[in-house]
Amino acid sequence: MTPDSFATIANLVKARSGIVLTADKGYMLETRLSGLMKREAIVSLDLLAQKLRDGRSEALLREVVEALTTNESSFFRDGKPFDHLRKILPKLHATRPAGQPIRIWSAACSTGQEAYSCAMILAEMKAQLGNRPFEILGTDLSRDVVTRAREGAFTQFEVQRGLPVQLLVKFFRQEEGKWRISPELRKATRFEERNLLGDHRILGRFDVIFCRNVLIYFDTPTKAQVLGAMASMLTPDGVLYLGGAETVLGITDRLQAIPGERGAYELPQALARAS
Ligand SMILES: C[S@@+](CC[C@H](N)C(=O)[O-])C[C@H]1O[C@@H](n2cnc3c(N)ncnc32)[C@H](O)[C@@H]1O
């Protein structure tokens, strides 16, 4: 592949998704795009770049971007944020009017494990939270993973990663060789295609936002843009969770780390009071 072809693909992917492909990612383009190139009878990455440059196939560009996303996820991934969520839910409950739903956004939700982990926690704490309703929204750029998240059906391998067996038994049913999340939790959990680079104000405010293991693929200005948007969509006492390799430090001052809680961020107190 020529450097020009690489630059064409990398620039289009960055503009569309925020994902930065560094020059050493040539091998990744080859492995991740080989399936779709074979199907479309595109014999080389140079030819693919040319087709994308022509700008005539929106569907092809979408597929290329989706193929280059990393969709790794698991139930209760990294543990700590979910322990923290269990701890703050009673406080959020105590300060909200009766009947007002607790709203959680799993941004860049991949196949839905993060959103369903939250749903299980809320279902487990139902009595403690006075039967308060909850809404969980999962969003992702990739149509394919959003479809899978909506189905809520997971392989044996997927449920063995991080999901305690008592929660598997309580909230999943075996169906056609997979484990399907209960209709009750599926009903409380909605998934939609959404690009983090877009405008999300229409979604309203959230008490809790998970935006984990996606900012690592972005450059600093894009991280700042996404974090700024998240800050403006948090309730004053809301919490944002980032992945283990992600931080707000040096990127934005619209959020600050919650002392002693790795990966958990809140609005600075002055900002929270003003909003
Ligand atoms: C590694 S997964 C993280 C899943 C989950 N948050 C977790 O931590 O387990 C990253 C996800 O980010 C999504 N993604 C990448 N760029 C995105 C963008 N611009 N907007 C929305 N989602 C994006 C990918 O499609 C992928 O599903």
PDB file of C-alpha atoms and ligand atoms in Angstrom:
ATOM      1  CA  MET A   1       0.000   0.000   0.000  1.00  0.00           C
ATOM      2  CA  THR A   2       1.356   3.452  -0.841  1.00  0.00           C
ATOM      3  CA  PRO A   3       1.697   6.098   1.897  1.00  0.00           C
ATOM      4  CA  ASP A   4      -0.964   8.111   0.049  1.00  0.00           C
ATOM      5  CA  SER A   5      -3.442   5.244   0.212  1.00  0.00           C
ATOM      6  CA  PHE A   6      -2.737   4.766   3.921  1.00  0.00           C
ATOM      7  CA  ALA A   7      -3.243   8.490   4.518  1.00  0.00           C
ATOM      8  CA  THR A   8      -6.553   8.459   2.584  1.00  0.00           C
ATOM      9  CA  ILE A   9      -7.945   5.621   4.685  1.00  0.00           C
ATOM     10  CA  ALA A  10      -6.564   6.994   7.969  1.00  0.00           C
ATOM     11  CA  ASN A  11      -7.945  10.496   7.326  1.00  0.00           C
ATOM     12  CA  LEU A  12     -11.401   9.222   6.424  1.00  0.00           C
ATOM     13  CA  VAL A  13     -11.526   6.934   9.471  1.00  0.00           C
ATOM     14  CA  LYS A  14     -10.391   9.766  11.755  1.00  0.00           C
ATOM     15  CA  ALA A  15     -12.922  12.233  10.338  1.00  0.00           C
ATOM     16  CA  ARG A  16     -15.730   9.696  10.642  1.00  0.00           C
ATOM     17  CA  SER A  17     -14.979   8.134  14.026  1.00  0.00           C
ATOM     18  CA  GLY A  18     -12.163   9.982  15.791  1.00  0.00           C
ATOM     19  CA  ILE A  19     -10.068   6.810  15.659  1.00  0.00           C
ATOM     20  CA  VAL A  20      -6.415   7.588  14.962  1.00  0.00           C
ATOM     21  CA  LEU A  21      -4.547   5.069  12.826  1.00  0.00           C
ATOM     22  CA  THR A  22      -0.822   5.559  13.281  1.00  0.00           C
ATOM     23  CA  ALA A  23       1.570   4.681  10.450  1.00  0.00           C
ATOM     24  CA  ASP A  24       2.422   1.316  12.089  1.00  0.00           C
ATOM     25  CA  LYS A  25      -1.178   0.122  11.641  1.00  0.00           C
ATOM     26  CA  GLY A  26      -0.755  -1.012   8.013  1.00  0.00           C
ATOM     27  CA  TYR A  27      -0.902  -4.676   9.096  1.00  0.00           C
ATOM     28  CA  MET A  28      -4.138  -3.970  10.948  1.00  0.00           C
ATOM     29  CA  LEU A  29      -5.760  -2.543   7.824  1.00  0.00           C
ATOM     30  CA  GLU A  30      -4.801  -5.687   5.951  1.00  0.00           C
ATOM     31  CA  THR A  31      -6.153  -8.129   8.513  1.00  0.00           C
ATOM     32  CA  ARG A  32      -9.299  -6.229   9.461  1.00  0.00           C
ATOM     33  CA  LEU A  33     -10.313  -5.261   5.923  1.00  0.00           C
ATOM     34  CA  SER A  34      -9.456  -8.483   4.084  1.00  0.00           C
ATOM     35  CA  GLY A  35     -12.952  -9.986   4.518  1.00  0.00           C
ATOM     36  CA  LEU A  36     -14.832  -7.028   3.134  1.00  0.00           C
ATOM     37  CA  MET A  37     -12.299  -6.540   0.314  1.00  0.00           C
ATOM     38  CA  LYS A  38     -12.699 -10.166  -0.724  1.00  0.00           C
ATOM     39  CA  ARG A  39     -16.486  -9.865  -0.689  1.00  0.00           C
ATOM     40  CA  GLU A  40     -16.393  -6.657  -2.730  1.00  0.00           C
ATOM     41  CA  ALA A  41     -13.682  -8.036  -5.067  1.00  0.00           C
ATOM     42  CA  ILE A  42     -11.352  -5.164  -4.179  1.00  0.00           C
ATOM     43  CA  VAL A  43      -7.933  -6.645  -4.820  1.00  0.00           C
ATOM     44  CA  SER A  44      -5.692  -4.224  -2.936  1.00  0.00           C
ATOM     45  CA  LEU A  45      -5.726  -1.554  -0.237  1.00  0.00           C
ATOM     46  CA  ASP A  46      -4.654   0.959  -2.895  1.00  0.00           C
ATOM     47  CA  LEU A  47      -7.797   0.175  -4.861  1.00  0.00           C
ATOM     48  CA  LEU A  48      -9.905   0.402  -1.704  1.00  0.00           C
ATOM     49  CA  ALA A  49      -8.350   3.812  -0.948  1.00  0.00           C
ATOM     50  CA  GLN A  50      -9.179   4.953  -4.457  1.00  0.00           C
ATOM     51  CA  LYS A  51     -12.793   3.846  -4.132  1.00  0.00           C
ATOM     52  CA  LEU A  52     -13.081   5.676  -0.807  1.00  0.00           C
ATOM     53  CA  ARG A  53     -11.398   8.763  -2.265  1.00  0.00           C
ATOM     54  CA  ASP A  54     -14.036   8.832  -5.019  1.00  0.00           C
ATOM     55  CA  GLY A  55     -16.516   9.264  -2.176  1.00  0.00           C
ATOM     56  CA  ARG A  56     -19.274   7.414  -3.974  1.00  0.00           C
ATOM     57  CA  SER A  57     -19.860   4.628  -1.523  1.00  0.00           C
ATOM     58  CA  GLU A  58     -21.073   5.765   1.861  1.00  0.00           C
ATOM     59  CA  ALA A  59     -21.853   2.137   2.764  1.00  0.00           C
ATOM     60  CA  LEU A  60     -18.284   1.069   1.970  1.00  0.00           C
ATOM     61  CA  LEU A  61     -16.815   3.813   4.180  1.00  0.00           C
ATOM     62  CA  ARG A  62     -19.147   2.854   7.015  1.00  0.00           C
ATOM     63  CA  GLU A  63     -18.073  -0.780   6.731  1.00  0.00           C
ATOM     64  CA  VAL A  64     -14.392   0.163   6.674  1.00  0.00           C
ATOM     65  CA  VAL A  65     -14.780   2.269   9.821  1.00  0.00           C
ATOM     66  CA  GLU A  66     -16.747  -0.462  11.592  1.00  0.00           C
ATOM     67  CA  ALA A  67     -14.149  -3.071  10.664  1.00  0.00           C
ATOM     68  CA  LEU A  68     -11.470  -0.911  12.263  1.00  0.00           C
ATOM     69  CA  THR A  69     -13.232  -0.500  15.603  1.00  0.00           C
ATOM     70  CA  THR A  70     -12.150  -2.716  18.488  1.00  0.00           C
ATOM     71  CA  ASN A  71     -15.224  -4.154  20.171  1.00  0.00           C
ATOM     72  CA  GLU A  72     -13.672  -6.014  23.087  1.00  0.00           C
ATOM     73  CA  SER A  73     -15.949  -5.956  26.163  1.00  0.00           C
ATOM     74  CA  SER A  74     -17.012  -8.091  29.093  1.00  0.00           C
ATOM     75  CA  PHE A  75     -19.517  -8.121  31.946  1.00  0.00           C
ATOM     76  CA  PHE A  76     -18.489  -6.047  34.991  1.00  0.00           C
ATOM     77  CA  ARG A  77     -15.239  -5.184  33.191  1.00  0.00           C
ATOM     78  CA  ASP A  78     -12.558  -3.914  35.578  1.00  0.00           C
ATOM     79  CA  GLY A  79     -14.874  -4.406  38.583  1.00  0.00           C
ATOM     80  CA  LYS A  80     -14.163  -1.152  40.419  1.00  0.00           C
ATOM     81  CA  PRO A  81     -16.545   1.200  38.549  1.00  0.00           C
ATOM     82  CA  PHE A  82     -19.401  -1.209  39.226  1.00  0.00           C
ATOM     83  CA  ASP A  83     -18.519  -1.388  42.942  1.00  0.00           C
ATOM     84  CA  HIS A  84     -18.539   2.402  42.966  1.00  0.00           C
ATOM     85  CA  LEU A  85     -21.879   2.484  41.139  1.00  0.00           C
ATOM     86  CA  ARG A  86     -23.391   0.203  43.806  1.00  0.00           C
ATOM     87  CA  LYS A  87     -22.105   2.630  46.428  1.00  0.00           C
ATOM     88  CA  ILE A  88     -23.475   5.837  44.864  1.00  0.00           C
ATOM     89  CA  LEU A  89     -26.888   4.584  43.732  1.00  0.00           C
ATOM     90  CA  PRO A  90     -28.480   4.948  47.207  1.00  0.00           C
ATOM     91  CA  LYS A  91     -27.172   8.556  47.346  1.00  0.00           C
ATOM     92  CA  LEU A  92     -28.564   9.354  43.900  1.00  0.00           C
ATOM     93  CA  HIS A  93     -31.861   7.768  44.953  1.00  0.00           C
ATOM     94  CA  ALA A  94     -32.036   9.777  48.175  1.00  0.00           C
ATOM     95  CA  THR A  95     -31.666  13.127  46.391  1.00  0.00           C
ATOM     96  CA  ARG A  96     -34.157  12.607  43.558  1.00  0.00           C
ATOM     97  CA  PRO A  97     -37.939  13.110  43.540  1.00  0.00           C
ATOM     98  CA  ALA A  98     -39.987   9.910  43.782  1.00  0.00           C
ATOM     99  CA  GLY A  99     -40.661   8.287  40.436  1.00  0.00           C
ATOM    100  CA  GLN A 100     -37.868  10.063  38.560  1.00  0.00           C
ATOM    101  CA  PRO A 101     -35.874   7.408  36.717  1.00  0.00           C
ATOM    102  CA  ILE A 102     -32.164   6.964  37.321  1.00  0.00           C
ATOM    103  CA  ARG A 103     -30.577   7.397  33.904  1.00  0.00           C
ATOM    104  CA  ILE A 104     -27.387   5.635  32.832  1.00  0.00           C
ATOM    105  CA  TRP A 105     -25.600   5.994  29.500  1.00  0.00           C
ATOM    106  CA  SER A 106     -23.145   3.404  28.281  1.00  0.00           C
ATOM    107  CA  ALA A 107     -21.442   5.405  25.519  1.00  0.00           C
ATOM    108  CA  ALA A 108     -19.429   3.173  23.150  1.00  0.00           C
ATOM    109  CA  CYS A 109     -21.270   0.177  24.583  1.00  0.00           C
ATOM    110  CA  SER A 110     -20.030  -2.405  22.068  1.00  0.00           C
ATOM    111  CA  THR A 111     -22.090  -5.618  22.394  1.00  0.00           C
ATOM    112  CA  GLY A 112     -23.905  -4.435  25.522  1.00  0.00           C
ATOM    113  CA  GLN A 113     -22.161  -6.127  28.442  1.00  0.00           C
ATOM    114  CA  GLU A 114     -21.545  -2.783  30.217  1.00  0.00           C
ATOM    115  CA  ALA A 115     -25.172  -1.664  29.886  1.00  0.00           C
ATOM    116  CA  TYR A 116     -26.525  -5.052  31.000  1.00  0.00           C
ATOM    117  CA  SER A 117     -24.087  -5.118  33.952  1.00  0.00           C
ATOM    118  CA  CYS A 118     -25.654  -1.816  35.101  1.00  0.00           C
ATOM    119  CA  ALA A 119     -29.146  -3.218  34.520  1.00  0.00           C
ATOM    120  CA  MET A 120     -28.357  -6.226  36.726  1.00  0.00           C
ATOM    121  CA  ILE A 121     -27.036  -3.980  39.503  1.00  0.00           C
ATOM    122  CA  LEU A 122     -30.170  -1.828  39.403  1.00  0.00           C
ATOM    123  CA  ALA A 123     -32.414  -4.889  39.380  1.00  0.00           C
ATOM    124  CA  GLU A 124     -30.514  -6.384  42.330  1.00  0.00           C
ATOM    125  CA  MET A 125     -30.860  -3.102  44.268  1.00  0.00           C
ATOM    126  CA  LYS A 126     -34.502  -2.538  43.315  1.00  0.00           C
ATOM    127  CA  ALA A 127     -35.916  -2.746  46.854  1.00  0.00           C
ATOM    128  CA  GLN A 128     -33.109  -0.614  48.305  1.00  0.00           C
ATOM    129  CA  LEU A 129     -33.848   2.003  45.650  1.00  0.00           C
ATOM    130  CA  GLY A 130     -37.565   2.073  46.487  1.00  0.00           C
ATOM    131  CA  ASN A 131     -38.557   0.453  43.171  1.00  0.00           C
ATOM    132  CA  ARG A 132     -37.364   3.588  41.413  1.00  0.00           C
ATOM    133  CA  PRO A 133     -37.542   3.169  37.643  1.00  0.00           C
ATOM    134  CA  PHE A 134     -34.335   3.241  35.645  1.00  0.00           C
ATOM    135  CA  GLU A 135     -33.371   3.858  32.045  1.00  0.00           C
ATOM    136  CA  ILE A 136     -30.206   2.531  30.519  1.00  0.00           C
ATOM    137  CA  LEU A 137     -29.082   3.656  27.098  1.00  0.00           C
ATOM    138  CA  GLY A 138     -26.268   1.947  25.217  1.00  0.00           C
ATOM    139  CA  THR A 139     -24.854   3.643  22.130  1.00  0.00           C
ATOM    140  CA  ASP A 140     -22.125   2.766  19.682  1.00  0.00           C
ATOM    141  CA  LEU A 141     -20.892   3.839  16.291  1.00  0.00           C
ATOM    142  CA  SER A 142     -20.991   0.297  14.946  1.00  0.00           C
ATOM    143  CA  ARG A 143     -24.338  -0.922  13.624  1.00  0.00           C
ATOM    144  CA  ASP A 144     -23.250  -4.507  13.973  1.00  0.00           C
ATOM    145  CA  VAL A 145     -22.506  -4.337  17.708  1.00  0.00           C
ATOM    146  CA  VAL A 146     -25.654  -2.307  18.414  1.00  0.00           C
ATOM    147  CA  THR A 147     -27.717  -5.047  16.742  1.00  0.00           C
ATOM    148  CA  ARG A 148     -25.968  -7.674  18.847  1.00  0.00           C
ATOM    149  CA  ALA A 149     -26.440  -5.629  22.024  1.00  0.00           C
ATOM    150  CA  ARG A 150     -30.177  -5.338  21.309  1.00  0.00           C
ATOM    151  CA  GLU A 151     -30.451  -9.089  20.885  1.00  0.00           C
ATOM    152  CA  GLY A 152     -28.927  -9.533  24.341  1.00  0.00           C
ATOM    153  CA  ALA A 153     -27.717 -13.044  23.484  1.00  0.00           C
ATOM    154  CA  PHE A 154     -24.235 -14.043  24.595  1.00  0.00           C
ATOM    155  CA  THR A 155     -22.023 -17.076  24.014  1.00  0.00           C
ATOM    156  CA  GLN A 156     -20.816 -19.371  26.769  1.00  0.00           C
ATOM    157  CA  PHE A 157     -17.380 -17.752  26.435  1.00  0.00           C
ATOM    158  CA  GLU A 158     -18.841 -14.258  26.855  1.00  0.00           C
ATOM    159  CA  VAL A 159     -20.858 -15.108  29.971  1.00  0.00           C
ATOM    160  CA  GLN A 160     -17.842 -16.807  31.518  1.00  0.00           C
ATOM    161  CA  ARG A 161     -15.946 -13.521  31.436  1.00  0.00           C
ATOM    162  CA  GLY A 162     -16.803 -11.509  34.539  1.00  0.00           C
ATOM    163  CA  LEU A 163     -20.411 -12.573  35.055  1.00  0.00           C
ATOM    164  CA  PRO A 164     -20.979 -14.204  38.487  1.00  0.00           C
ATOM    165  CA  VAL A 165     -22.805 -17.505  38.078  1.00  0.00           C
ATOM    166  CA  GLN A 166     -25.667 -16.462  40.388  1.00  0.00           C
ATOM    167  CA  LEU A 167     -26.389 -13.474  38.108  1.00  0.00           C
ATOM    168  CA  LEU A 168     -26.212 -15.729  35.048  1.00  0.00           C
ATOM    169  CA  VAL A 169     -28.782 -18.052  36.568  1.00  0.00           C
ATOM    170  CA  LYS A 170     -30.994 -15.202  37.751  1.00  0.00           C
ATOM    171  CA  PHE A 171     -31.011 -12.949  34.673  1.00  0.00           C
ATOM    172  CA  PHE A 172     -30.300 -15.197  31.660  1.00  0.00           C
ATOM    173  CA  ARG A 173     -32.100 -18.043  29.902  1.00  0.00           C
ATOM    174  CA  GLN A 174     -30.537 -20.558  27.529  1.00  0.00           C
ATOM    175  CA  GLU A 175     -31.849 -20.060  24.019  1.00  0.00           C
ATOM    176  CA  GLU A 176     -30.544 -21.640  20.822  1.00  0.00           C
ATOM    177  CA  GLY A 177     -27.105 -22.336  22.230  1.00  0.00           C
ATOM    178  CA  LYS A 178     -26.711 -18.857  23.708  1.00  0.00           C
ATOM    179  CA  TRP A 179     -27.538 -17.109  26.975  1.00  0.00           C
ATOM    180  CA  ARG A 180     -30.262 -14.505  26.546  1.00  0.00           C
ATOM    181  CA  ILE A 181     -30.793 -11.657  29.007  1.00  0.00           C
ATOM    182  CA  SER A 182     -34.238 -11.624  30.657  1.00  0.00           C
ATOM    183  CA  PRO A 183     -37.069  -9.719  28.908  1.00  0.00           C
ATOM    184  CA  GLU A 184     -37.377  -7.474  31.995  1.00  0.00           C
ATOM    185  CA  LEU A 185     -33.788  -6.247  31.709  1.00  0.00           C
ATOM    186  CA  ARG A 186     -33.970  -6.002  27.931  1.00  0.00           C
ATOM    187  CA  LYS A 187     -37.018  -3.778  28.303  1.00  0.00           C
ATOM    188  CA  ALA A 188     -35.170  -1.403  30.626  1.00  0.00           C
ATOM    189  CA  THR A 189     -32.146  -1.215  28.330  1.00  0.00           C
ATOM    190  CA  ARG A 190     -32.233   0.563  24.985  1.00  0.00           C
ATOM    191  CA  PHE A 191     -29.535   0.584  22.322  1.00  0.00           C
ATOM    192  CA  GLU A 192     -28.981   2.959  19.437  1.00  0.00           C
ATOM    193  CA  GLU A 193     -26.360   3.801  16.856  1.00  0.00           C
ATOM    194  CA  ARG A 194     -24.628   7.009  17.828  1.00  0.00           C
ATOM    195  CA  ASN A 195     -21.270   8.543  17.008  1.00  0.00           C
ATOM    196  CA  LEU A 196     -19.462  10.088  19.988  1.00  0.00           C
ATOM    197  CA  LEU A 197     -18.327  12.920  17.699  1.00  0.00           C
ATOM    198  CA  GLY A 198     -21.957  14.014  17.250  1.00  0.00           C
ATOM    199  CA  ASP A 199     -24.285  16.240  19.267  1.00  0.00           C
ATOM    200  CA  HIS A 200     -26.087  14.263  21.988  1.00  0.00           C
ATOM    201  CA  ARG A 201     -27.969  16.988  23.848  1.00  0.00           C
ATOM    202  CA  ILE A 202     -31.257  15.530  22.631  1.00  0.00           C
ATOM    203  CA  LEU A 203     -30.621  12.590  24.983  1.00  0.00           C
ATOM    204  CA  GLY A 204     -30.979  14.819  28.065  1.00  0.00           C
ATOM    205  CA  ARG A 205     -28.973  14.503  31.267  1.00  0.00           C
ATOM    206  CA  PHE A 206     -27.624  11.323  32.799  1.00  0.00           C
ATOM    207  CA  ASP A 207     -26.902  10.473  36.411  1.00  0.00           C
ATOM    208  CA  VAL A 208     -24.151   8.104  35.349  1.00  0.00           C
ATOM    209  CA  ILE A 209     -22.134   7.886  32.137  1.00  0.00           C
ATOM    210  CA  PHE A 210     -19.793   5.051  31.221  1.00  0.00           C
ATOM    211  CA  CYS A 211     -17.387   6.019  28.445  1.00  0.00           C
ATOM    212  CA  ARG A 212     -14.714   3.400  28.761  1.00  0.00           C
ATOM    213  CA  ASN A 213     -11.993   2.063  26.524  1.00  0.00           C
ATOM    214  CA  VAL A 214     -12.807   4.255  23.559  1.00  0.00           C
ATOM    215  CA  LEU A 215     -11.008   7.561  24.256  1.00  0.00           C
ATOM    216  CA  ILE A 216      -7.722   5.643  23.974  1.00  0.00           C
ATOM    217  CA  TYR A 217      -8.275   5.536  20.200  1.00  0.00           C
ATOM    218  CA  PHE A 218      -8.715   9.341  19.896  1.00  0.00           C
ATOM    219  CA  ASP A 219      -6.280  12.267  19.766  1.00  0.00           C
ATOM    220  CA  THR A 220      -6.257  14.922  22.512  1.00  0.00           C
ATOM    221  CA  PRO A 221      -8.575  17.493  20.844  1.00  0.00           C
ATOM    222  CA  THR A 222     -11.152  14.748  20.160  1.00  0.00           C
ATOM    223  CA  LYS A 223     -10.878  13.470  23.748  1.00  0.00           C
ATOM    224  CA  ALA A 224     -11.419  17.042  24.985  1.00  0.00           C
ATOM    225  CA  GLN A 225     -14.467  17.480  22.746  1.00  0.00           C
ATOM    226  CA  VAL A 226     -16.055  14.204  23.901  1.00  0.00           C
ATOM    227  CA  LEU A 227     -15.283  14.813  27.591  1.00  0.00           C
ATOM    228  CA  GLY A 228     -16.698  18.348  27.352  1.00  0.00           C
ATOM    229  CA  ALA A 229     -19.909  16.970  25.880  1.00  0.00           C
ATOM    230  CA  MET A 230     -20.123  14.321  28.625  1.00  0.00           C
ATOM    231  CA  ALA A 231     -19.594  16.976  31.327  1.00  0.00           C
ATOM    232  CA  SER A 232     -22.500  19.008  30.002  1.00  0.00           C
ATOM    233  CA  MET A 233     -24.741  15.935  29.998  1.00  0.00           C
ATOM    234  CA  LEU A 234     -24.107  14.868  33.600  1.00  0.00           C
ATOM    235  CA  THR A 235     -26.474  15.805  36.404  1.00  0.00           C
ATOM    236  CA  PRO A 236     -24.687  18.050  38.964  1.00  0.00           C
ATOM    237  CA  ASP A 237     -23.994  15.070  41.258  1.00  0.00           C
ATOM    238  CA  GLY A 238     -23.494  12.594  38.398  1.00  0.00           C
ATOM    239  CA  VAL A 239     -20.500  10.347  37.794  1.00  0.00           C
ATOM    240  CA  LEU A 240     -18.511   9.594  34.639  1.00  0.00           C
ATOM    241  CA  TYR A 241     -16.512   6.391  34.414  1.00  0.00           C
ATOM    242  CA  LEU A 242     -13.501   6.106  32.105  1.00  0.00           C
ATOM    243  CA  GLY A 243     -11.363   3.072  31.275  1.00  0.00           C
ATOM    244  CA  GLY A 244      -8.227   2.141  33.205  1.00  0.00           C
ATOM    245  CA  ALA A 245      -5.895   3.706  30.606  1.00  0.00           C
ATOM    246  CA  GLU A 246      -7.952   6.901  30.273  1.00  0.00           C
ATOM    247  CA  THR A 247      -7.977  10.161  32.216  1.00  0.00           C
ATOM    248  CA  VAL A 248      -9.239  13.750  32.109  1.00  0.00           C
ATOM    249  CA  LEU A 249      -5.892  15.037  33.426  1.00  0.00           C
ATOM    250  CA  GLY A 250      -4.311  17.500  31.056  1.00  0.00           C
ATOM    251  CA  ILE A 251      -7.305  17.213  28.712  1.00  0.00           C
ATOM    252  CA  THR A 252     -10.194  19.069  30.327  1.00  0.00           C
ATOM    253  CA  ASP A 253     -10.897  20.870  33.582  1.00  0.00           C
ATOM    254  CA  ARG A 254     -14.638  20.349  33.232  1.00  0.00           C
ATOM    255  CA  LEU A 255     -14.328  17.062  35.141  1.00  0.00           C
ATOM    256  CA  GLN A 256     -12.241  15.997  38.108  1.00  0.00           C
ATOM    257  CA  ALA A 257     -11.171  12.667  39.538  1.00  0.00           C
ATOM    258  CA  ILE A 258     -13.142  11.432  42.547  1.00  0.00           C
ATOM    259  CA  PRO A 259     -10.422  10.957  45.188  1.00  0.00           C
ATOM    260  CA  GLY A 260      -9.613   7.315  45.866  1.00  0.00           C
ATOM    261  CA  GLU A 261     -11.934   6.004  43.125  1.00  0.00           C
ATOM    262  CA  ARG A 262      -9.895   5.022  40.084  1.00  0.00           C
ATOM    263  CA  GLY A 263     -11.663   5.747  36.796  1.00  0.00           C
ATOM    264  CA  ALA A 264     -14.503   7.759  38.403  1.00  0.00           C
ATOM    265  CA  TYR A 265     -14.959  11.472  37.620  1.00  0.00           C
ATOM    266  CA  GLU A 266     -17.373  14.189  38.665  1.00  0.00           C
ATOM    267  CA  LEU A 267     -18.090  17.816  37.870  1.00  0.00           C
ATOM    268  CA  PRO A 268     -15.954  20.274  39.828  1.00  0.00           C
ATOM    269  CA  GLN A 269     -18.052  21.503  42.748  1.00  0.00           C
ATOM    270  CA  ALA A 270     -18.303  25.103  41.507  1.00  0.00           C
ATOM    271  CA  LEU A 271     -19.564  23.918  38.135  1.00  0.00           C
ATOM    272  CA  ALA A 272     -21.966  21.478  39.723  1.00  0.00           C
ATOM    273  CA  ARG A 273     -23.523  24.214  41.868  1.00  0.00           C
ATOM    274  CA  ALA A 274     -23.924  26.517  38.858  1.00  0.00           C
ATOM    275  CA  SER A 275     -25.612  23.944  36.590  1.00  0.00           C
TER     276      SER A 275
HETATM  277  C1  LIG B   1     -13.228  -1.513  23.275  1.00  0.00           C
HETATM  278  S1  LIG B   1     -14.929  -1.184  23.017  1.00  0.00           S
HETATM  279  C2  LIG B   1     -15.424  -0.658  24.631  1.00  0.00           C
HETATM  280  C3  LIG B   1     -16.699  -1.307  25.102  1.00  0.00           C
HETATM  281  C4  LIG B   1     -17.072  -0.989  26.536  1.00  0.00           C
HETATM  282  N1  LIG B   1     -17.202   0.420  26.759  1.00  0.00           N
HETATM  283  C5  LIG B   1     -16.074  -1.577  27.495  1.00  0.00           C
HETATM  284  O1  LIG B   1     -15.251  -0.854  28.055  1.00  0.00           O
HETATM  285  O2  LIG B   1     -16.081  -2.802  27.680  1.00  0.00           O
HETATM  286  C6  LIG B   1     -14.852   0.352  22.100  1.00  0.00           C
HETATM  287  C7  LIG B   1     -16.132   0.675  21.353  1.00  0.00           C
HETATM  288  O3  LIG B   1     -16.074   2.048  20.928  1.00  0.00           O
HETATM  289  C8  LIG B   1     -16.800   2.139  19.730  1.00  0.00           C
HETATM  290  N2  LIG B   1     -16.435   3.401  19.072  1.00  0.00           N
HETATM  291  C9  LIG B   1     -15.278   3.747  18.477  1.00  0.00           C
HETATM  292  N3  LIG B   1     -15.351   4.995  17.998  1.00  0.00           N
HETATM  293  C10 LIG B   1     -16.583   5.456  18.300  1.00  0.00           C
HETATM  294  C11 LIG B   1     -17.270   6.686  18.074  1.00  0.00           C
HETATM  295  N4  LIG B   1     -16.693   7.692  17.431  1.00  0.00           N
HETATM  296  N5  LIG B   1     -18.534   6.803  18.518  1.00  0.00           N
HETATM  297  C12 LIG B   1     -19.137   5.778  19.183  1.00  0.00           C
HETATM  298  N6  LIG B   1     -18.541   4.602  19.422  1.00  0.00           N
HETATM  299  C13 LIG B   1     -17.277   4.435  18.988  1.00  0.00           C
HETATM  300  C14 LIG B   1     -16.417   0.895  18.969  1.00  0.00           C
HETATM  301  O4  LIG B   1     -17.356   0.581  17.958  1.00  0.00           O
HETATM  302  C15 LIG B   1     -16.338  -0.146  20.081  1.00  0.00           C
HETATM  303  O5  LIG B   1     -17.517  -0.890  20.174  1.00  0.00           O
END
